[in-house]
Short mmCIF file of C-alpha atoms in Angstrom, two decimals:
data_model
loop_
_atom_site.label_atom_id
_atom_site.label_comp_id
_atom_site.label_asym_id
_atom_site.label_seq_id
_atom_site.Cartn_x
_atom_site.Cartn_y
_atom_site.Cartn_z
CA MET N 1 -29.35 2.89 -8.90
CA ILE N 2 -27.78 -0.33 -7.63
CA THR N 3 -28.91 -1.20 -4.11
CA VAL N 4 -26.65 -2.44 -1.32
CA ALA N 5 -28.25 -5.90 -1.56
CA GLN N 6 -27.55 -6.05 -5.28
CA GLU N 7 -23.93 -5.05 -4.71
CA VAL N 8 -23.41 -7.91 -2.26
CA ASP N 9 -25.44 -10.42 -4.32
CA ARG N 10 -23.17 -9.86 -7.29
CA TYR N 11 -20.15 -10.94 -5.25
CA LEU N 12 -22.01 -13.86 -3.70
CA GLU N 13 -22.75 -15.24 -7.17
CA SER N 14 -19.13 -14.84 -8.21
CA PHE N 15 -18.00 -16.52 -4.99
CA SER N 16 -20.09 -19.61 -5.72
CA ARG N 17 -18.28 -20.06 -9.03
CA LEU N 18 -14.89 -19.53 -7.36
CA GLU N 19 -15.56 -22.09 -4.62
CA ALA N 20 -16.10 -24.89 -7.09
CA ARG N 21 -12.96 -23.96 -8.99
CA ALA N 22 -10.75 -23.53 -5.91
CA ALA N 23 -11.85 -26.78 -4.27
CA ALA N 24 -10.26 -28.72 -7.11
CA LYS N 25 -6.89 -27.05 -6.54
CA GLU N 26 -4.54 -26.73 -3.58
CA TRP N 27 -6.92 -24.37 -1.77
CA ALA N 28 -9.14 -27.08 -0.24
CA TRP N 29 -7.80 -26.46 3.28
CA PHE N 30 -8.60 -22.76 2.89
CA GLN N 31 -12.27 -23.20 2.01
CA ALA N 32 -13.56 -22.72 5.56
CA VAL N 33 -11.67 -19.43 5.80
CA ARG N 34 -13.07 -18.35 2.42
CA ARG N 35 -16.63 -19.03 3.50
CA ASP N 36 -16.15 -17.21 6.79
CA ALA N 37 -14.66 -14.20 5.01
CA MET N 38 -17.46 -14.14 2.42
CA ALA N 39 -20.10 -14.35 5.14
CA ARG N 40 -18.40 -11.49 6.95
CA PHE N 41 -18.35 -9.37 3.80
CA ALA N 42 -22.05 -10.06 3.28
CA ASP N 43 -22.69 -8.85 6.84
CA LEU N 44 -20.50 -5.77 6.59
CA GLY N 45 -21.22 -4.65 3.04
CA PHE N 46 -19.16 -1.88 1.57
CA PRO N 47 -18.20 0.84 4.08
CA THR N 48 -20.04 4.16 4.09
CA ALA N 49 -19.44 7.60 5.58
CA ARG N 50 -21.15 6.33 8.74
CA ASP N 51 -18.10 4.15 9.38
CA GLU N 52 -15.62 6.28 11.30
CA ASP N 53 -12.61 4.86 9.47
CA TRP N 54 -14.21 5.78 6.11
CA ARG N 55 -15.96 9.03 6.97
CA PHE N 56 -13.94 11.06 4.43
CA THR N 57 -14.09 8.57 1.55
CA SER N 58 -17.04 7.35 -0.49
CA VAL N 59 -16.50 3.95 -2.09
CA ALA N 60 -19.73 4.21 -4.09
CA PRO N 61 -17.81 4.26 -7.42
CA ILE N 62 -16.34 0.86 -6.48
CA ALA N 63 -19.50 -0.62 -5.02
CA GLN N 64 -21.69 0.39 -7.97
CA THR N 65 -19.36 -0.84 -10.72
CA ALA N 66 -20.01 -4.33 -12.09
CA PHE N 67 -16.48 -5.70 -11.88
CA ALA N 68 -15.63 -9.17 -13.14
CA PRO N 69 -12.49 -11.34 -13.05
CA ALA N 70 -10.08 -10.77 -15.91
CA PRO N 71 -10.68 -13.03 -18.92
CA ASP N 72 -8.41 -16.06 -19.22
CA ASP N 73 -7.55 -15.24 -22.82
CA GLY N 74 -6.10 -11.80 -22.15
CA VAL N 75 -3.14 -10.55 -24.14
CA THR N 76 0.22 -11.01 -22.40
CA PRO N 77 2.42 -7.89 -22.57
CA ALA N 78 5.74 -8.04 -24.36
CA ARG N 79 8.82 -7.89 -22.15
CA PRO N 80 9.93 -4.45 -23.49
CA GLN N 81 6.71 -3.00 -22.03
CA LEU N 82 8.12 -3.70 -18.57
CA ALA N 83 11.15 -1.46 -19.07
CA PRO N 84 9.57 1.71 -17.56
CA PHE N 85 9.03 -0.13 -14.29
CA ALA N 86 12.62 -1.27 -13.77
CA PHE N 87 15.05 0.29 -11.30
CA PRO N 88 18.27 1.10 -13.18
CA GLY N 89 21.32 -0.16 -11.35
CA LEU N 90 19.39 -2.74 -9.36
CA ALA N 91 19.49 -6.46 -10.19
CA CYS N 92 16.44 -7.50 -8.21
CA SER N 93 14.34 -10.62 -8.57
CA GLN N 94 10.97 -9.79 -10.08
CA LEU N 95 7.59 -11.52 -9.98
CA VAL N 96 5.17 -10.15 -12.58
CA PHE N 97 1.39 -10.48 -12.39
CA VAL N 98 -0.86 -9.45 -15.28
CA ASN N 99 -4.46 -8.69 -14.33
CA GLY N 100 -3.92 -10.57 -11.10
CA ARG N 101 -2.43 -13.71 -12.64
CA TYR N 102 1.18 -14.79 -12.25
CA ALA N 103 3.14 -14.45 -15.50
CA PRO N 104 6.24 -16.68 -15.21
CA GLU N 105 7.32 -15.83 -18.77
CA LEU N 106 7.68 -12.17 -17.75
CA SER N 107 9.16 -12.81 -14.31
CA SER N 108 12.88 -13.04 -13.62
CA LEU N 109 14.33 -14.65 -10.52
CA GLY N 110 18.03 -14.03 -10.15
CA PRO N 111 20.34 -16.30 -8.20
CA LEU N 112 18.92 -16.56 -4.69
CA SER N 113 20.66 -17.94 -1.64
CA ALA N 114 19.58 -21.25 -0.17
CA GLY N 115 17.64 -19.46 2.55
CA VAL N 116 15.33 -17.52 0.23
CA THR N 117 12.14 -18.60 -1.52
CA VAL N 118 10.38 -16.31 -3.99
CA THR N 119 7.42 -17.69 -5.93
CA SER N 120 3.73 -17.22 -6.54
CA LEU N 121 1.39 -17.93 -3.65
CA SER N 122 -0.44 -20.64 -5.58
CA GLN N 123 2.85 -22.47 -6.23
CA ALA N 124 3.91 -22.03 -2.61
CA LEU N 125 0.76 -23.86 -1.52
CA SER N 126 2.14 -26.97 -3.21
CA ALA N 127 5.81 -26.53 -2.33
CA HIS N 128 5.55 -25.04 1.19
CA PRO N 129 2.05 -25.84 2.51
CA ASP N 130 2.99 -25.84 6.20
CA LEU N 131 4.56 -22.37 6.07
CA VAL N 132 1.68 -20.91 4.07
CA GLU N 133 -0.99 -22.43 6.28
CA ALA N 134 0.81 -21.22 9.41
CA HIS N 135 0.55 -17.57 8.39
CA LEU N 136 -1.98 -16.94 5.62
CA ALA N 137 -5.04 -15.01 6.89
CA ARG N 138 -3.72 -15.13 10.46
CA TYR N 139 -3.06 -11.40 10.79
CA ALA N 140 -5.12 -9.35 8.31
CA GLU N 141 -8.38 -8.62 10.11
CA TYR N 142 -11.07 -9.67 7.68
CA HIS N 143 -13.70 -9.70 10.40
CA GLN N 144 -13.35 -5.92 10.80
CA ASP N 145 -12.68 -4.73 7.26
CA ALA N 146 -14.93 -5.39 4.25
CA PHE N 147 -12.20 -5.09 1.62
CA THR N 148 -9.90 -7.48 3.50
CA ALA N 149 -12.82 -9.89 3.83
CA LEU N 150 -13.47 -9.64 0.09
CA ASN N 151 -9.80 -10.28 -0.68
CA THR N 152 -9.68 -13.26 1.68
CA ALA N 153 -12.79 -14.78 0.10
CA PHE N 154 -11.54 -14.38 -3.47
CA VAL N 155 -7.78 -14.85 -3.13
CA GLU N 156 -6.31 -17.11 -5.82
CA ASP N 157 -2.77 -15.88 -6.26
CA GLY N 158 -0.15 -13.37 -5.24
CA ALA N 159 3.45 -13.44 -4.13
CA PHE N 160 5.16 -15.59 -1.52
CA VAL N 161 8.51 -14.48 -0.08
CA SER N 162 10.26 -16.47 2.64
CA VAL N 163 13.65 -15.54 4.10
CA ARG N 164 14.96 -18.12 6.49
CA ARG N 165 16.64 -17.50 9.82
CA GLY N 166 19.98 -15.70 9.60
CA THR N 167 19.68 -14.92 5.88
CA VAL N 168 20.51 -11.47 4.53
CA LEU N 169 19.08 -10.71 1.09
CA GLU N 170 21.13 -7.95 -0.52
CA GLU N 171 18.89 -7.20 -3.53
CA PRO N 172 15.19 -6.25 -3.23
CA ILE N 173 12.31 -8.43 -4.37
CA HIS N 174 10.09 -6.62 -6.90
CA LEU N 175 6.41 -7.60 -7.07
CA LEU N 176 4.98 -5.95 -10.20
CA TYR N 177 1.21 -5.96 -10.68
CA LEU N 178 0.17 -4.81 -14.15
CA SER N 179 -3.29 -4.08 -15.50
CA THR N 180 -3.97 -4.18 -19.24
CA GLU N 181 -6.82 -3.04 -21.43
CA THR N 182 -9.89 -5.25 -21.06
CA PRO N 183 -13.37 -5.07 -22.64
CA ALA N 184 -15.09 -4.65 -19.25
CA PRO N 185 -14.13 -3.47 -15.75
CA ILE N 186 -12.03 -6.10 -13.95
CA ILE N 187 -11.27 -6.83 -10.32
CA THR N 188 -8.19 -8.55 -8.89
CA HIS N 189 -7.41 -9.66 -5.34
CA PRO N 190 -3.62 -9.91 -4.97
CA ARG N 191 -2.58 -11.63 -1.75
CA ASN N 192 1.06 -11.42 -0.70
CA LEU N 193 2.67 -13.32 2.16
CA ILE N 194 6.14 -12.29 3.34
CA VAL N 195 7.87 -14.21 6.12
CA ALA N 196 11.22 -13.00 7.48
CA GLY N 197 12.80 -15.43 9.93
CA GLU N 198 14.93 -14.51 12.94
CA ASN N 199 18.01 -12.36 12.27
CA SER N 200 17.16 -11.93 8.58
CA GLN N 201 17.08 -8.89 6.30
CA VAL N 202 14.93 -8.32 3.21
CA THR N 203 13.49 -5.50 1.07
CA VAL N 204 10.26 -5.96 -0.91
CA VAL N 205 8.80 -3.54 -3.48
CA GLU N 206 5.07 -3.85 -4.19
CA ASP N 207 4.32 -2.01 -7.44
CA TYR N 208 0.93 -1.37 -9.13
CA ALA N 209 0.93 0.05 -12.66
CA SER N 210 -1.25 0.21 -15.79
CA LEU N 211 -0.26 -0.52 -19.35
CA ALA N 212 -3.44 1.06 -20.72
CA ASP N 213 -6.37 3.17 -19.63
CA GLY N 214 -9.42 1.30 -18.45
CA VAL N 215 -11.49 0.67 -15.36
CA CYS N 216 -9.90 -1.83 -13.02
CA PHE N 217 -9.91 -2.47 -9.30
CA SER N 218 -6.93 -3.87 -7.37
CA ASN N 219 -7.99 -5.05 -3.92
CA ALA N 220 -4.68 -6.13 -2.41
CA VAL N 221 -3.69 -7.51 1.00
CA THR N 222 -0.11 -8.11 2.12
CA GLU N 223 0.67 -9.98 5.34
CA VAL N 224 4.20 -9.59 6.70
CA VAL N 225 5.68 -11.63 9.53
CA VAL N 226 8.96 -10.29 10.92
CA GLY N 227 10.95 -12.52 13.26
CA GLN N 228 13.11 -11.59 16.22
CA ASN N 229 16.01 -9.24 15.44
CA SER N 230 15.01 -9.06 11.76
CA VAL N 231 15.03 -6.03 9.47
CA LEU N 232 12.42 -5.60 6.75
CA SER N 233 11.77 -2.72 4.33
CA HIS N 234 8.58 -2.53 2.30
CA TYR N 235 7.88 -0.13 -0.58
CA LEU N 236 4.44 0.47 -2.09
CA ILE N 237 4.32 2.25 -5.47
CA GLU N 238 0.91 3.04 -6.93
CA ARG N 239 0.93 4.56 -10.44
CA GLU N 240 -2.13 3.14 -12.14
CA SER N 241 -4.32 4.79 -14.77
CA PRO N 242 -6.69 7.66 -13.92
CA GLN N 243 -9.63 5.23 -14.20
CA ALA N 244 -8.20 2.69 -11.74
CA PHE N 245 -9.29 1.93 -8.19
CA ASN N 246 -6.82 0.60 -5.65
CA VAL N 247 -7.35 -0.52 -2.05
CA SER N 248 -4.21 -1.95 -0.46
CA THR N 249 -3.71 -3.25 3.06
CA LEU N 250 -0.30 -3.88 4.62
CA ARG N 251 -0.53 -5.84 7.86
CA VAL N 252 2.78 -6.34 9.70
CA GLN N 253 3.37 -8.59 12.71
CA GLN N 254 6.64 -7.71 14.48
CA ASP N 255 8.51 -9.91 16.93
CA ARG N 256 10.99 -8.87 19.59
CA SER N 257 13.70 -6.32 18.60
CA SER N 258 12.62 -6.32 14.95
CA SER N 259 12.80 -3.27 12.70
CA VAL N 260 10.32 -2.48 9.93
CA THR N 261 10.23 0.38 7.43
CA SER N 262 7.17 1.05 5.28
CA HIS N 263 7.43 3.52 2.37
CA ALA N 264 4.58 4.48 0.05
CA VAL N 265 4.39 6.71 -3.02
CA LEU N 266 0.89 7.21 -4.45
CA LEU N 267 0.62 8.93 -7.83
CA GLY N 268 -2.13 7.32 -9.92
CA GLY N 269 -5.66 6.02 -9.70
CA ALA N 270 -9.08 7.61 -9.43
CA LEU N 271 -9.72 6.39 -5.87
CA VAL N 272 -6.89 5.02 -3.75
CA ARG N 273 -6.99 3.75 -0.18
CA ASN N 274 -3.68 2.91 1.50
CA ASN N 275 -3.97 0.97 4.79
CA VAL N 276 -0.85 0.35 6.88
CA HIS N 277 -1.21 -1.60 10.12
CA PRO N 278 1.91 -2.74 12.00
CA VAL N 279 1.58 -4.47 15.36
CA LEU N 280 4.70 -4.23 17.55
CA ALA N 281 4.02 -7.49 19.35
CA GLY N 282 7.52 -8.06 20.74
CA GLU N 283 9.50 -5.96 23.17
CA GLY N 284 12.08 -3.54 21.74
CA GLY N 285 10.72 -3.33 18.21
CA ASP N 286 10.62 -0.23 16.02
CA CYS N 287 8.88 0.83 12.84
CA LEU N 288 9.00 3.77 10.45
CA ILE N 289 5.95 4.58 8.30
CA ASN N 290 6.85 7.05 5.58
CA GLY N 291 4.73 8.14 2.64
CA LEU N 292 4.08 10.63 -0.13
CA PHE N 293 0.78 11.09 -1.96
CA MET N 294 0.36 13.45 -4.92
CA ALA N 295 -3.06 13.99 -6.49
CA THR N 296 -4.51 16.18 -9.21
CA GLY N 297 -7.69 16.41 -11.27
CA ARG N 298 -10.45 14.67 -9.31
CA GLN N 299 -8.25 12.01 -7.74
CA HIS N 300 -9.06 10.84 -4.22
CA MET N 301 -6.25 9.42 -2.04
CA ASP N 302 -6.97 8.12 1.44
CA ASN N 303 -4.21 7.03 3.83
CA TYR N 304 -5.19 5.11 6.96
CA MET N 305 -2.39 4.35 9.41
CA LYS N 306 -2.96 2.18 12.47
CA VAL N 307 0.09 1.51 14.63
CA GLU N 308 -0.41 -0.79 17.59
CA HIS N 309 2.09 -0.83 20.42
CA ALA N 310 1.40 -4.13 22.16
CA SER N 311 4.72 -4.60 24.03
CA PRO N 312 7.02 -2.33 26.06
CA HIS N 313 10.09 -0.41 24.89
CA CYS N 314 8.95 -0.01 21.25
CA ASP N 315 9.39 3.03 18.99
CA SER N 316 7.33 4.14 16.00
CA ARG N 317 7.57 7.09 13.63
CA GLN N 318 5.03 8.21 11.02
CA PHE N 319 5.81 10.85 8.39
CA TYR N 320 3.32 11.44 5.56
CA ASN N 321 3.40 14.33 3.07
CA GLY N 322 0.61 15.18 0.64
CA ILE N 323 0.51 17.47 -2.41
CA LEU N 324 -2.94 18.18 -3.85
CA ASP N 325 -3.80 20.06 -7.03
CA GLY N 326 -6.92 20.59 -9.15
CA GLN N 327 -10.10 19.33 -7.49
CA SER N 328 -8.38 16.41 -5.82
CA ARG N 329 -8.97 15.28 -2.26
CA GLY N 330 -6.59 13.72 0.21
CA VAL N 331 -7.14 11.99 3.53
CA PHE N 332 -4.74 11.16 6.33
CA HIS N 333 -6.10 9.28 9.32
CA GLY N 334 -3.34 8.17 11.65
CA ARG N 335 -4.03 6.14 14.80
CA ILE N 336 -1.46 5.24 17.41
CA ILE N 337 -2.79 2.69 19.90
CA VAL N 338 -0.71 2.07 23.00
CA HIS N 339 -1.97 -0.99 24.87
CA LYS N 340 -1.88 -1.29 28.64
CA ASP N 341 1.29 -3.39 28.80
CA ALA N 342 3.22 -1.25 26.29
CA GLN N 343 5.11 0.85 28.83
CA LYS N 344 8.06 2.99 27.67
CA THR N 345 6.48 3.50 24.26
CA ASP N 346 7.95 6.28 22.12
CA ALA N 347 5.68 7.23 19.21
CA LYS N 348 5.55 10.21 16.88
CA GLN N 349 3.20 11.06 14.03
CA THR N 350 3.48 13.94 11.55
CA ASN N 351 1.32 14.77 8.53
CA ARG N 352 2.17 17.75 6.28
CA ASN N 353 0.13 18.86 3.28
CA LEU N 354 0.37 21.40 0.46
CA LEU N 355 -2.72 22.60 -1.41
CA LEU N 356 -1.93 23.96 -4.87
CA SER N 357 -5.42 25.10 -5.83
CA GLU N 358 -8.45 26.59 -4.12
CA ASP N 359 -10.51 23.51 -5.02
CA ALA N 360 -8.13 20.93 -3.55
CA GLN N 361 -9.07 19.51 -0.17
CA ILE N 362 -7.38 17.59 2.63
CA ASP N 363 -8.92 15.92 5.67
CA THR N 364 -6.37 15.03 8.33
CA LYS N 365 -7.05 13.28 11.61
CA PRO N 366 -4.08 12.41 13.85
CA GLN N 367 -5.25 10.24 16.74
CA LEU N 368 -3.74 8.85 19.95
CA GLU N 369 -5.27 6.10 22.08
CA ILE N 370 -3.09 5.54 25.13
CA TYR N 371 -3.83 2.91 27.79
CA ALA N 372 -0.38 2.88 29.42
CA ASP N 373 0.95 5.52 31.82
CA ASP N 374 4.68 5.66 31.02
CA VAL N 375 4.87 6.71 27.37
CA LYS N 376 6.07 9.51 25.11
CA CYS N 377 3.67 10.16 22.23
CA THR N 378 3.23 13.18 19.95
CA HIS N 379 1.20 13.90 16.85
CA GLY N 380 0.52 16.84 14.56
CA ALA N 381 -0.65 17.96 11.14
CA THR N 382 -0.18 21.03 8.96
CA ILE N 383 -1.99 22.31 5.88
CA GLY N 384 -0.63 25.15 3.80
CA GLN N 385 0.26 26.58 0.43
CA ILE N 386 3.55 27.30 -1.30
CA ASP N 387 5.49 30.04 0.47
CA GLU N 388 5.40 33.13 -1.77
CA ASP N 389 8.43 34.57 0.03
CA ALA N 390 10.43 31.50 -0.95
CA ILE N 391 9.30 31.87 -4.57
CA PHE N 392 10.33 35.54 -4.51
CA TYR N 393 13.75 34.59 -3.14
CA LEU N 394 14.34 32.05 -5.94
CA ARG N 395 13.10 34.46 -8.62
CA SER N 396 15.51 37.08 -7.34
CA ARG N 397 18.27 34.58 -8.18
CA GLY N 398 17.14 34.38 -11.79
CA ILE N 399 14.91 31.29 -11.59
CA HIS N 400 11.67 31.30 -13.62
CA ARG N 401 8.51 31.41 -11.47
CA GLU N 402 7.21 27.98 -12.53
CA SER N 403 10.64 26.44 -12.04
CA ALA N 404 10.87 28.04 -8.60
CA ARG N 405 7.49 26.56 -7.77
CA GLY N 406 8.66 23.17 -9.01
CA LEU N 407 11.83 23.35 -6.93
CA LEU N 408 9.83 24.01 -3.78
CA LEU N 409 7.41 21.18 -4.53
CA PHE N 410 10.25 18.78 -5.24
CA ALA N 411 11.94 19.77 -1.97
CA PHE N 412 8.69 19.12 -0.10
CA ALA N 413 8.31 15.71 -1.74
CA GLY N 414 12.00 15.07 -1.13
CA GLU N 415 11.42 15.04 2.63
CA SER N 416 9.69 11.69 2.14
CA LEU N 417 11.95 10.41 -0.63
CA GLN N 418 15.15 11.01 1.32
CA ARG N 419 14.06 8.51 3.95
CA MET N 420 14.19 5.77 1.30
CA LYS N 421 17.62 4.21 1.66
CA VAL N 422 17.82 2.04 -1.48
CA GLU N 423 19.30 4.56 -3.90
CA PRO N 424 18.15 3.06 -7.25
CA ILE N 425 14.57 2.92 -5.97
CA ARG N 426 14.77 6.46 -4.62
CA ARG N 427 16.19 7.78 -7.91
CA HIS N 428 13.42 6.05 -9.84
CA LEU N 429 10.77 7.61 -7.60
CA GLU N 430 12.40 11.02 -7.87
CA GLY N 431 11.96 10.72 -11.65
CA LEU N 432 8.27 9.91 -11.23
CA VAL N 433 7.81 12.92 -8.97
CA LYS N 434 9.51 15.21 -11.51
CA GLN N 435 7.13 13.96 -14.20
CA TRP N 436 4.21 14.81 -11.93
CA LEU N 437 5.28 18.42 -11.36
CA PRO N 438 2.77 20.95 -12.74
CA GLN N 439 2.90 21.90 -16.40
CA GLY N 440 5.34 24.70 -17.03
CA THR N 441 7.96 23.48 -14.58
CA ARG N 442 11.33 23.21 -16.25
CA VAL N 443 12.48 19.83 -15.01
CA GLU N 444 16.08 20.58 -15.95
CA ASP N 445 16.09 23.18 -13.18
CA VAL N 446 15.20 20.54 -10.62
CA PRO N 447 18.39 18.85 -9.36
#
């Protein structure tokens, strides 16, 4: 059995090798932050069930696996292998990363307006150092979270998206992170930085997928800065192999009168943790957090939402639906924090779950922390099974039982999908959901 000290020592040794390599590159200015983050990870260690925010999720399978960086001589996928991850009808710019490394030969950047920059984070350090240094590691709280600390210590690359003031980007930016077959378990630390200037609009899709089975761990952090009067939509798609681990953190800093939408669809992975943390720092902002998680087998999917209302007259909405089959386990922990000065806050949180087997399990914990006295906040959660009366009704109209079951499941999932306004992305995700439907469902009966 690997001890806690051995788990941390393994990363300390790897960090020493990274420091020497990173110092010779453009990351020299970041070294003090790296060391601070690594020291914090050494103090925190991996979270356990004694940590309130992780009480329903054991990360022992991650902590006890001897992960290593991906080898430099890995095989680069052929471009046709990327076809299943495209959004038909959408001509979006795409950055592709293979085992955590930027693959320019697979990436495609369409014509972008003068106010838009899309590149890898390592390249942005050379081309836009002031903008990167102004925001990188300023918002994601690595002093409180071990996985964010680990990412901050080991970050080498990721995506950089900058939309200047007054710029409206019509087509989404697609960040595709692919894992391939490797001889040993690998770990990657994608770090994305998205900056939307005042009065801008942008949509970003963050997509994690596997090209082969194999043990891999994606420990990703995305920092988003949204300027005054700006509109930003973020999509997270997780569809990795059944042996994959994924911990992703989305940290959003919102300025005055900004609007942010966060969508997530979780389908793959053995253990998945989805952290979403917007801070409504400017008056009059609003955010929508919308998600769907579907697990089967022995999958474990944990969703941790933390919405901070730090200024007055802000609105937030959370809607998360879960479908659990087999011996899978789901977690929804939603926190709404209303700070003392955030008067006139309007916040709502809803979590709905369907259990398809007797062995499936869901832990749901809606939570309100209110320190202001003039607010409107509600929260709730439901856990249930498929309505047999509804199945009987559909069967009485000549629909096969399994197809009726599939129709009801698709309708339940559709509550989340219908909030996704970019039609090609929504259609693509609807196709993924149909593929997930239990065996025996006649997909042709699902509209």
